[in-house]
GROMACS .gro file of C-alpha atoms in nm:
model
  449
    1MET     CA    1  -1.684  -0.546   3.573
    2LYS     CA    2  -1.573  -0.746   3.289
    3ILE     CA    3  -1.718  -1.030   3.129
    4SER     CA    4  -1.576  -1.337   3.051
    5ILE     CA    5  -1.541  -1.342   2.688
    6ARG     CA    6  -1.563  -1.659   2.669
    7ARG     CA    7  -1.879  -1.681   2.836
    8SER     CA    8  -2.008  -1.493   2.652
    9ARG     CA    9  -1.886  -1.624   2.356
   10ARG     CA   10  -2.080  -1.991   2.445
   11ALA     CA   11  -2.364  -1.818   2.549
   12ALA     CA   12  -2.349  -1.637   2.178
   13ILE     CA   13  -2.325  -2.024   2.028
   14ALA     CA   14  -2.670  -2.148   2.239
   15VAL     CA   15  -2.926  -1.821   2.134
   16ALA     CA   16  -2.718  -1.906   1.753
   17LEU     CA   17  -2.792  -2.307   1.781
   18GLY     CA   18  -3.166  -2.335   1.754
   19SER     CA   19  -3.216  -2.173   1.438
   20VAL     CA   20  -2.897  -2.365   1.258
   21LEU     CA   21  -2.866  -2.720   1.443
   22ALA     CA   22  -3.128  -2.854   1.215
   23LEU     CA   23  -2.957  -2.792   0.919
   24THR     CA   24  -2.611  -2.821   1.024
   25ALA     CA   25  -2.733  -3.208   1.098
   26THR     CA   26  -2.933  -3.277   0.819
   27ALA     CA   27  -2.615  -3.104   0.589
   28CYS     CA   28  -2.346  -3.323   0.710
   29GLY     CA   29  -2.572  -3.659   0.701
   30ASP     CA   30  -2.471  -3.727   1.052
   31ASP     CA   31  -2.758  -3.809   1.297
   32GLY     CA   32  -2.662  -3.596   1.581
   33SER     CA   33  -2.539  -3.763   1.777
   34GLY     CA   34  -2.170  -3.652   1.784
   35SER     CA   35  -2.132  -3.320   2.011
   36GLY     CA   36  -1.879  -3.200   2.295
   37GLY     CA   37  -1.837  -3.433   2.526
   38ASP     CA   38  -1.988  -3.766   2.352
   39LYS     CA   39  -1.689  -4.086   2.398
   40GLY     CA   40  -1.814  -4.216   2.141
   41ASP     CA   41  -1.644  -4.581   1.951
   42GLU     CA   42  -1.355  -4.743   1.839
   43GLY     CA   43  -1.618  -4.899   1.605
   44SER     CA   44  -1.453  -5.194   1.333
   45GLY     CA   45  -1.310  -4.983   1.146
   46LYS     CA   46  -1.393  -5.066   0.809
   47GLY     CA   47  -1.718  -4.828   0.617
   48LYS     CA   48  -1.789  -4.502   0.656
   49ILE     CA   49  -1.694  -4.213   0.797
   50VAL     CA   50  -1.656  -3.870   0.753
   51PHE     CA   51  -1.391  -3.580   0.667
   52TRP     CA   52  -1.410  -3.139   0.718
   53ASP     CA   53  -1.154  -2.999   0.538
   54ASN     CA   54  -1.093  -2.643   0.707
   55ASN     CA   55  -0.983  -2.510   0.365
   56GLY     CA   56  -1.256  -2.667   0.144
   57GLY     CA   57  -1.279  -2.467  -0.183
   58VAL     CA   58  -0.839  -2.406  -0.219
   59ARG     CA   59  -0.793  -2.727  -0.062
   60THR     CA   60  -0.994  -2.924  -0.224
   61ASP     CA   61  -0.885  -3.142  -0.517
   62ILE     CA   62  -0.548  -3.194  -0.337
   63TRP     CA   63  -0.739  -3.373  -0.086
   64LYS     CA   64  -0.947  -3.591  -0.311
   65GLU     CA   65  -0.635  -3.706  -0.456
   66VAL     CA   66  -0.559  -3.838  -0.160
   67ILE     CA   67  -0.865  -3.967  -0.001
   68ALA     CA   68  -0.878  -4.157  -0.402
   69ASP     CA   69  -0.550  -4.296  -0.254
   70PHE     CA   70  -0.714  -4.362   0.110
   71GLU     CA   71  -0.994  -4.528  -0.037
   72LYS     CA   72  -0.738  -4.773  -0.333
   73ALA     CA   73  -0.557  -4.871  -0.073
   74ASN     CA   74  -0.858  -4.912   0.159
   75PRO     CA   75  -1.162  -5.091   0.024
   76SER     CA   76  -1.312  -5.163   0.351
   77ILE     CA   77  -1.332  -4.778   0.380
   78ASP     CA   78  -1.531  -4.469   0.276
   79VAL     CA   79  -1.415  -4.115   0.304
   80GLU     CA   80  -1.656  -3.869   0.251
   81TYR     CA   81  -1.498  -3.546   0.181
   82VAL     CA   82  -1.707  -3.219   0.353
   83GLY     CA   83  -1.517  -2.879   0.244
   84ILE     CA   84  -1.598  -2.551   0.446
   85ALA     CA   85  -1.429  -2.267   0.358
   86SER     CA   86  -1.193  -2.162   0.611
   87THR     CA   87  -1.324  -1.833   0.682
   88GLU     CA   88  -1.686  -2.054   0.793
   89TYR     CA   89  -1.506  -2.294   0.960
   90GLN     CA   90  -1.441  -2.210   1.340
   91SER     CA   91  -1.824  -2.111   1.399
   92LYS     CA   92  -1.934  -2.450   1.238
   93VAL     CA   93  -1.691  -2.661   1.431
   94ASP     CA   94  -1.854  -2.444   1.735
   95THR     CA   95  -2.241  -2.494   1.650
   96ALA     CA   96  -2.166  -2.867   1.540
   97ILE     CA   97  -1.975  -2.930   1.890
   98GLN     CA   98  -2.292  -2.762   2.133
   99GLY     CA   99  -2.529  -2.980   1.938
  100GLY     CA  100  -2.475  -3.248   1.715
  101GLY     CA  101  -2.276  -3.335   1.361
  102LEU     CA  102  -1.916  -3.341   1.413
  103PRO     CA  103  -1.718  -3.555   1.113
  104ASP     CA  104  -1.488  -3.836   1.259
  105VAL     CA  105  -1.172  -3.603   1.112
  106GLY     CA  106  -1.128  -3.261   1.068
  107GLY     CA  107  -0.884  -3.082   0.975
  108VAL     CA  108  -0.705  -2.887   1.274
  109GLY     CA  109  -0.502  -2.585   1.292
  110ALA     CA  110  -0.294  -2.386   1.584
  111ALA     CA  111  -0.479  -2.124   1.555
  112MET     CA  112  -0.813  -2.311   1.691
  113ILE     CA  113  -0.721  -2.619   1.886
  114ALA     CA  114  -0.755  -2.427   2.216
  115ALA     CA  115  -1.141  -2.368   2.176
  116ILE     CA  116  -1.259  -2.674   2.004
  117ALA     CA  117  -1.031  -2.876   2.350
  118ALA     CA  118  -1.191  -2.659   2.542
  119GLN     CA  119  -1.495  -2.810   2.442
  120ASN     CA  120  -1.380  -3.160   2.518
  121ALA     CA  121  -1.453  -3.183   2.132
  122LEU     CA  122  -1.001  -3.412   2.032
  123GLU     CA  123  -0.950  -3.694   2.079
  124PRO     CA  124  -0.576  -3.675   2.308
  125LEU     CA  125  -0.355  -3.865   2.027
  126ASP     CA  126  -0.052  -3.918   2.244
  127ASP     CA  127  -0.108  -4.301   2.254
  128ARG     CA  128  -0.227  -4.341   1.950
  129LEU     CA  129   0.093  -4.136   1.775
  130ALA     CA  130   0.407  -4.332   1.957
  131LYS     CA  131   0.215  -4.681   1.884
  132SER     CA  132   0.214  -4.550   1.535
  133SER     CA  133   0.399  -4.635   1.182
  134LEU     CA  134   0.420  -4.264   1.249
  135ASN     CA  135   0.617  -4.232   1.603
  136GLY     CA  136   0.957  -4.080   1.475
  137LYS     CA  137   0.871  -3.891   1.120
  138LEU     CA  138   0.684  -3.586   1.271
  139ASN     CA  139   0.883  -3.304   1.224
  140GLU     CA  140   0.948  -3.253   1.619
  141ASP     CA  141   0.911  -2.838   1.638
  142MET     CA  142   0.513  -2.960   1.423
  143VAL     CA  143   0.421  -3.124   1.717
  144LYS     CA  144   0.548  -2.916   1.975
  145SER     CA  145   0.355  -2.615   1.847
  146LEU     CA  146  -0.015  -2.822   1.781
  147LYS     CA  147   0.053  -2.910   2.188
  148ALA     CA  148   0.184  -2.601   2.329
  149ALA     CA  149  -0.132  -2.467   2.158
  150GLY     CA  150  -0.394  -2.702   2.272
  151GLY     CA  151  -0.344  -2.599   2.641
  152ALA     CA  152  -0.126  -2.598   2.971
  153ASP     CA  153  -0.164  -3.009   2.980
  154ASP     CA  154   0.132  -3.032   2.651
  155THR     CA  155  -0.176  -3.287   2.524
  156LEU     CA  156  -0.109  -3.358   2.198
  157TYR     CA  157  -0.455  -3.295   1.946
  158SER     CA  158  -0.410  -3.315   1.608
  159ILE     CA  159  -0.131  -3.406   1.383
  160PRO     CA  160   0.103  -3.205   1.207
  161THR     CA  161   0.029  -3.168   0.879
  162SER     CA  162   0.192  -2.859   0.753
  163ALA     CA  163   0.382  -2.552   0.862
  164ASN     CA  164   0.379  -2.205   0.670
  165ASN     CA  165   0.523  -1.890   0.675
  166GLY     CA  166   0.469  -1.541   0.591
  167VAL     CA  167   0.630  -1.442   0.240
  168LEU     CA  168   0.629  -1.093   0.083
  169TYR     CA  169   0.542  -1.164  -0.279
  170TYR     CA  170   0.719  -0.976  -0.557
  171ARG     CA  171   0.708  -0.908  -0.952
  172THR     CA  172   1.047  -0.902  -1.007
  173ASP     CA  173   0.972  -0.738  -1.382
  174LEU     CA  174   0.782  -0.493  -1.247
  175PHE     CA  175   1.027  -0.322  -0.959
  176GLU     CA  176   1.307  -0.376  -1.242
  177LYS     CA  177   1.130  -0.107  -1.439
  178ALA     CA  178   1.186   0.067  -1.228
  179GLY     CA  179   1.464   0.099  -1.121
  180LEU     CA  180   1.379  -0.067  -0.706
  181ALA     CA  181   1.601  -0.259  -0.421
  182GLU     CA  182   1.410  -0.549  -0.378
  183PRO     CA  183   1.175  -0.469  -0.082
  184THR     CA  184   1.441  -0.644   0.194
  185THR     CA  185   1.353  -0.435   0.428
  186TRP     CA  186   1.118  -0.213   0.564
  187ASP     CA  187   1.243   0.105   0.339
  188ASN     CA  188   1.213  -0.045   0.051
  189PHE     CA  189   0.838  -0.196   0.110
  190TYR     CA  190   0.712   0.148   0.193
  191LYS     CA  191   0.933   0.309  -0.123
  192ALA     CA  192   0.875   0.030  -0.387
  193ALA     CA  193   0.471   0.050  -0.261
  194ASP     CA  194   0.442   0.387  -0.379
  195LYS     CA  195   0.629   0.435  -0.710
  196LEU     CA  196   0.490   0.145  -0.812
  197THR     CA  197   0.178   0.273  -0.801
  198ASN     CA  198  -0.046   0.508  -1.060
  199ALA     CA  199  -0.374   0.470  -0.942
  200GLY     CA  200  -0.568   0.649  -1.275
  201LYS     CA  201  -0.395   0.313  -1.472
  202ASN     CA  202  -0.499   0.111  -1.226
  203GLU     CA  203  -0.176   0.026  -1.037
  204PHE     CA  204  -0.089   0.048  -0.723
  205GLY     CA  205   0.225  -0.089  -0.527
  206TYR     CA  206   0.069  -0.292  -0.270
  207THR     CA  207  -0.293  -0.512  -0.183
  208ILE     CA  208  -0.329  -0.475   0.115
  209ARG     CA  209  -0.574  -0.724   0.384
  210GLY     CA  210  -0.867  -0.569   0.517
  211GLY     CA  211  -1.127  -0.890   0.519
  212ALA     CA  212  -1.102  -1.201   0.627
  213GLY     CA  213  -0.792  -1.290   0.816
  214SER     CA  214  -0.672  -0.948   0.826
  215ILE     CA  215  -0.531  -0.942   1.225
  216ALA     CA  216  -0.228  -1.138   1.151
  217GLN     CA  217  -0.127  -0.980   0.900
  218ALA     CA  218  -0.151  -0.649   1.033
  219LEU     CA  219   0.001  -0.769   1.339
  220ASP     CA  220   0.285  -0.909   1.170
  221ALA     CA  221   0.346  -0.600   0.968
  222MET     CA  222   0.400  -0.417   1.390
  223TYR     CA  223   0.621  -0.651   1.508
  224GLY     CA  224   0.817  -0.692   1.197
  225GLN     CA  225   0.850  -0.282   1.202
  226SER     CA  226   0.900  -0.200   1.572
  227GLY     CA  227   1.102  -0.476   1.654
  228ILE     CA  228   0.901  -0.603   1.962
  229THR     CA  229   1.017  -0.993   2.008
  230SER     CA  230   0.777  -1.086   2.291
  231PHE     CA  231   0.374  -1.094   2.274
  232TRP     CA  232   0.376  -1.028   2.682
  233ASP     CA  233   0.585  -0.815   2.841
  234ALA     CA  234   0.749  -0.901   3.113
  235SER     CA  235   0.500  -1.028   3.385
  236GLY     CA  236   0.404  -1.296   3.120
  237GLU     CA  237  -0.035  -1.069   3.151
  238LYS     CA  238  -0.015  -0.780   2.948
  239THR     CA  239   0.050  -0.804   2.540
  240THR     CA  240   0.308  -0.590   2.407
  241VAL     CA  241   0.116  -0.531   2.112
  242ASN     CA  242  -0.024  -0.164   2.196
  243ASP     CA  243   0.292  -0.054   2.301
  244PRO     CA  244   0.366   0.279   2.158
  245LYS     CA  245   0.607   0.160   1.891
  246ASN     CA  246   0.408  -0.139   1.773
  247VAL     CA  247   0.140   0.198   1.737
  248GLU     CA  248   0.334   0.401   1.487
  249ALA     CA  249   0.401   0.088   1.283
  250LEU     CA  250   0.014   0.016   1.259
  251GLU     CA  251  -0.015   0.422   1.182
  252LYS     CA  252   0.197   0.302   0.897
  253TYR     CA  253   0.107   0.066   0.761
  254ALA     CA  254  -0.305   0.151   0.744
  255ALA     CA  255  -0.185   0.434   0.584
  256LEU     CA  256  -0.087   0.268   0.294
  257PHE     CA  257  -0.497   0.157   0.191
  258LYS     CA  258  -0.657   0.337  -0.063
  259LYS     CA  259  -0.318   0.548  -0.140
  260VAL     CA  260  -0.106   0.264  -0.226
  261THR     CA  261  -0.397  -0.009  -0.289
  262PRO     CA  262  -0.725  -0.067  -0.463
  263ALA     CA  263  -1.009   0.058  -0.257
  264ALA     CA  264  -1.125  -0.330  -0.263
  265ASP     CA  265  -0.889  -0.475  -0.024
  266LEU     CA  266  -1.118  -0.280   0.236
  267ASN     CA  267  -1.374  -0.646   0.236
  268ASN     CA  268  -1.090  -0.873   0.071
  269ASP     CA  269  -0.979  -1.242   0.242
  270PHE     CA  270  -0.687  -1.444   0.084
  271THR     CA  271  -0.888  -1.542  -0.172
  272LYS     CA  272  -0.953  -1.262  -0.332
  273MET     CA  273  -0.665  -1.033  -0.225
  274VAL     CA  274  -0.454  -1.354  -0.373
  275ALA     CA  275  -0.676  -1.360  -0.736
  276GLN     CA  276  -0.663  -0.965  -0.728
  277TRP     CA  277  -0.248  -0.991  -0.757
  278ASP     CA  278  -0.264  -1.310  -1.023
  279SER     CA  279  -0.458  -1.006  -1.278
  280GLY     CA  280  -0.090  -0.818  -1.293
  281THR     CA  281  -0.136  -0.432  -1.170
  282ILE     CA  282  -0.032  -0.513  -0.832
  283GLY     CA  283   0.352  -0.503  -0.698
  284MET     CA  284   0.407  -0.685  -0.342
  285LEU     CA  285   0.153  -0.911  -0.167
  286ASN     CA  286   0.222  -1.042   0.200
  287HIS     CA  287   0.052  -1.362   0.193
  288ASN     CA  288   0.163  -1.766   0.234
  289LEU     CA  289   0.377  -2.005   0.131
  290GLY     CA  290   0.034  -2.132   0.045
  291SER     CA  291  -0.077  -1.888  -0.271
  292TYR     CA  292   0.323  -1.971  -0.447
  293GLN     CA  293   0.092  -2.295  -0.692
  294ASP     CA  294  -0.139  -2.000  -0.740
  295HIS     CA  295   0.125  -1.750  -0.847
  296VAL     CA  296   0.361  -1.950  -1.084
  297LYS     CA  297   0.012  -2.052  -1.293
  298ALA     CA  298  -0.027  -1.637  -1.317
  299PHE     CA  299   0.290  -1.550  -1.425
  300GLY     CA  300   0.567  -1.791  -1.444
  301ALA     CA  301   0.817  -1.843  -1.204
  302ASP     CA  302   1.043  -1.620  -1.365
  303LYS     CA  303   0.796  -1.234  -1.326
  304PHE     CA  304   0.808  -1.250  -0.910
  305ARG     CA  305   0.982  -1.375  -0.610
  306GLY     CA  306   0.863  -1.443  -0.249
  307ILE     CA  307   1.131  -1.355  -0.027
  308PRO     CA  308   1.137  -1.391   0.328
  309GLN     CA  309   0.956  -1.060   0.541
  310PRO     CA  310   1.130  -0.791   0.550
  311VAL     CA  311   1.412  -0.639   0.805
  312GLY     CA  312   1.349  -0.325   1.051
  313PRO     CA  313   1.652  -0.067   1.148
  314SER     CA  314   1.766  -0.333   1.339
  315GLY     CA  315   1.891  -0.546   1.032
  316LYS     CA  316   1.679  -0.849   1.202
  317ARG     CA  317   1.345  -1.022   1.120
  318VAL     CA  318   1.033  -1.014   1.325
  319GLN     CA  319   0.768  -1.247   1.245
  320VAL     CA  320   0.461  -1.293   1.387
  321SER     CA  321   0.436  -1.696   1.399
  322ASN     CA  322   0.220  -1.865   1.114
  323PRO     CA  323   0.010  -2.130   1.240
  324VAL     CA  324   0.084  -2.557   1.209
  325ASP     CA  325  -0.169  -2.682   1.036
  326GLY     CA  326  -0.330  -3.033   1.122
  327LEU     CA  327  -0.592  -3.324   1.161
  328GLY     CA  328  -0.764  -3.416   1.425
  329LEU     CA  329  -1.016  -3.712   1.517
  330PHE     CA  330  -1.299  -3.609   1.657
  331GLN     CA  331  -1.424  -3.750   2.060
  332SER     CA  332  -1.818  -3.806   1.925
  333SER     CA  333  -1.680  -4.055   1.601
  334LYS     CA  334  -1.826  -4.367   1.607
  335ASN     CA  335  -1.573  -4.543   1.431
  336LYS     CA  336  -1.247  -4.362   1.547
  337GLU     CA  337  -1.074  -4.679   1.415
  338ALA     CA  338  -1.126  -4.621   1.072
  339ALA     CA  339  -1.036  -4.191   1.150
  340TRP     CA  340  -0.713  -4.298   1.226
  341LYS     CA  341  -0.638  -4.516   1.027
  342PHE     CA  342  -0.702  -4.220   0.744
  343ILE     CA  343  -0.512  -3.933   1.029
  344GLU     CA  344  -0.188  -4.196   0.973
  345PHE     CA  345  -0.232  -4.240   0.568
  346ALA     CA  346  -0.257  -3.900   0.538
  347THR     CA  347   0.068  -3.763   0.655
  348SER     CA  348   0.266  -4.059   0.547
  349HIS     CA  349   0.564  -3.964   0.333
  350ALA     CA  350   0.396  -3.977  -0.002
  351GLU     CA  351   0.071  -3.927   0.103
  352ASN     CA  352   0.252  -3.585   0.306
  353SER     CA  353   0.484  -3.494   0.008
  354LYS     CA  354   0.214  -3.521  -0.232
  355PHE     CA  355  -0.019  -3.299   0.004
  356ASN     CA  356   0.228  -3.041   0.052
  357GLU     CA  357   0.392  -2.997  -0.300
  358SER     CA  358   0.082  -2.855  -0.390
  359ALA     CA  359  -0.026  -2.656  -0.131
  360GLY     CA  360   0.328  -2.486  -0.148
  361GLN     CA  361   0.414  -2.517   0.226
  362VAL     CA  362   0.665  -2.735   0.465
  363PRO     CA  363   0.566  -3.139   0.521
  364ALA     CA  364   0.507  -3.207   0.869
  365ASN     CA  365   0.635  -3.508   0.789
  366THR     CA  366   1.033  -3.572   0.810
  367ASP     CA  367   1.067  -3.762   0.483
  368ALA     CA  368   0.851  -3.545   0.258
  369ALA     CA  369   1.087  -3.305   0.407
  370LYS     CA  370   1.391  -3.399   0.230
  371ASP     CA  371   1.208  -3.514  -0.111
  372PRO     CA  372   1.347  -3.279  -0.417
  373TRP     CA  373   1.039  -3.001  -0.481
  374VAL     CA  374   1.080  -2.867  -0.120
  375SER     CA  375   1.395  -2.723  -0.227
  376GLU     CA  376   1.319  -2.696  -0.626
  377ALA     CA  377   0.995  -2.418  -0.481
  378GLU     CA  378   1.235  -2.118  -0.390
  379PRO     CA  379   0.978  -1.954  -0.119
  380THR     CA  380   0.965  -2.261   0.013
  381LYS     CA  381   1.327  -2.289   0.005
  382LEU     CA  382   1.397  -1.975   0.147
  383ALA     CA  383   1.137  -1.956   0.433
  384ALA     CA  384   1.250  -2.259   0.568
  385ALA     CA  385   1.631  -2.086   0.575
  386ALA     CA  386   1.542  -1.799   0.705
  387LEU     CA  387   1.383  -2.023   0.948
  388SER     CA  388   1.645  -2.210   1.027
  389ASP     CA  389   1.986  -1.959   1.007
  390GLY     CA  390   1.916  -1.770   1.325
  391SER     CA  391   1.816  -1.440   1.130
  392THR     CA  392   1.483  -1.417   1.183
  393THR     CA  393   1.269  -1.417   1.542
  394ILE     CA  394   0.974  -1.548   1.602
  395VAL     CA  395   0.688  -1.383   1.744
  396GLN     CA  396   0.435  -1.659   1.924
  397LEU     CA  397   0.170  -1.593   1.881
  398PRO     CA  398  -0.164  -1.771   2.210
  399TYR     CA  399  -0.284  -2.028   2.007
  400TYR     CA  400  -0.364  -2.145   2.351
  401LEU     CA  401  -0.634  -1.891   2.434
  402PRO     CA  402  -0.944  -2.057   2.410
  403ASP     CA  403  -1.023  -1.698   2.259
  404TRP     CA  404  -0.797  -1.602   2.083
  405GLY     CA  405  -0.991  -1.689   1.779
  406THR     CA  406  -1.285  -1.529   1.880
  407ILE     CA  407  -1.045  -1.207   1.949
  408SER     CA  408  -0.821  -1.186   1.601
  409LYS     CA  409  -1.086  -1.275   1.423
  410SER     CA  410  -1.516  -1.110   1.415
  411ASP     CA  411  -1.432  -0.934   1.761
  412ASN     CA  412  -1.166  -0.757   1.575
  413GLU     CA  413  -1.196  -0.746   1.255
  414PRO     CA  414  -1.453  -0.476   1.197
  415ASN     CA  415  -1.232  -0.284   1.367
  416PHE     CA  416  -0.945  -0.306   1.147
  417GLN     CA  417  -1.159  -0.216   0.839
  418LYS     CA  418  -1.219   0.122   1.080
  419VAL     CA  419  -0.863   0.185   1.087
  420LEU     CA  420  -0.826   0.182   0.718
  421LEU     CA  421  -1.101   0.412   0.657
  422GLY     CA  422  -0.987   0.656   0.936
  423LYS     CA  423  -1.329   0.622   1.140
  424MET     CA  424  -1.062   0.456   1.399
  425SER     CA  425  -0.775   0.543   1.575
  426ALA     CA  426  -0.470   0.314   1.523
  427LYS     CA  427  -0.449   0.403   1.939
  428GLU     CA  428  -0.784   0.352   2.027
  429PHE     CA  429  -0.796  -0.018   1.862
  430LEU     CA  430  -0.416  -0.191   1.925
  431ASP     CA  431  -0.579  -0.019   2.315
  432THR     CA  432  -0.965  -0.238   2.218
  433LEU     CA  433  -0.691  -0.549   2.145
  434ALA     CA  434  -0.518  -0.553   2.400
  435GLU     CA  435  -0.749  -0.508   2.706
  436GLN     CA  436  -0.947  -0.815   2.536
  437LEU     CA  437  -0.580  -1.016   2.552
  438ASN     CA  438  -0.507  -0.895   2.867
  439THR     CA  439  -0.835  -1.043   3.104
  440ALA     CA  440  -0.812  -1.392   2.806
  441GLN     CA  441  -0.434  -1.392   2.916
  442ALA     CA  442  -0.587  -1.405   3.330
  443GLU     CA  443  -0.848  -1.605   3.304
  444TRP     CA  444  -0.633  -1.898   3.114
  445SER     CA  445  -0.397  -1.840   3.373
  446GLU     CA  446  -0.580  -1.865   3.678
  447GLN     CA  447  -0.722  -2.145   3.533
  448ASN     CA  448  -0.418  -2.373   3.464
  449GLY     CA  449  -0.176  -2.199   3.755
   0.00000   0.00000   0.00000
């Protein structure tokens, strides 16, 4: 008998709640009334609101700039900033939904919308957007992505701020010195990873993500090599993750660990991986547009490039979808009017442009997307072109599954580390992942007809 992933997840949250509830309410400066199902209130449109940043540390400085601009334009509203690391954000939201302490506004990207919305914690935003100055000013594809990620009812629970895209960064100076061709194909990628490695001198061809966030990057490498263009088979109920072509692709990719990568990669999340690459002795890095400015600071713009992912044997590029990020209004807010004003301001032309120039991502505000810096940052320009010129097929990940976050993180990141260490086969890993996904899809299909 299969156990519901969703039921087991919520049970685990409930068990953990008793020990952390008091700490959560105290840390957030909240009276504990803001929990899932609490309908909140429009409020006065003045006073204090709390904002949770879902990428704290990485985006703290730019969010504080946006907040300062907002408070200057709205002197009757005070915004309390709480920065939370991306790896901890979902669990903190889940805990606060169950016991209180939710903020008024928080970062809510596509990958987490379904899980939060399923607990009745997010305010539907369609009507607010329709009456807003933002109406008609947001990228339609990003809005559609967030609606699709929210579930079957096509409700908008998050206002898009940014779109990201997978990027292969490589050191042009190291490639030139070694006489290597650009890693525009997977064959060239593997050749370069091998040739640029000299472990005795602490020089490596690639850095692989083995810590938090490893699953999405592994999926990107798998589908990019296999050329499979759909996450589900023709029935719509069985995932393709464990297709033999994907198994073969993962075997090849995972074999890079410790052969052409540092051993530290086993536990590296994106911040450690990016910092390691920026230290200067590694040839290639898979990340996204968000780390571009870090690399400019480390090397200058002339010693590296950020290009779209390699193409496969067919000459076509296949990538998995990178989630659109956004801002959600929590239903339990006692000051929704002020909270909405903040969301509206943060995604306005000037502020959305400022934020995304710092983050190195594609703005959601269509006026901001026309600003000069977008075409001046080469990786952003190339990523935008790859997504619009017909060269790239996107495999849409099932962000709409409430269990997607759990399956793709806590349930399987430890298993991926076992694959890297040779303690689990790629096939066993992908078969386990597939079984969980198929169960979650069947539950979702049953509930949504």
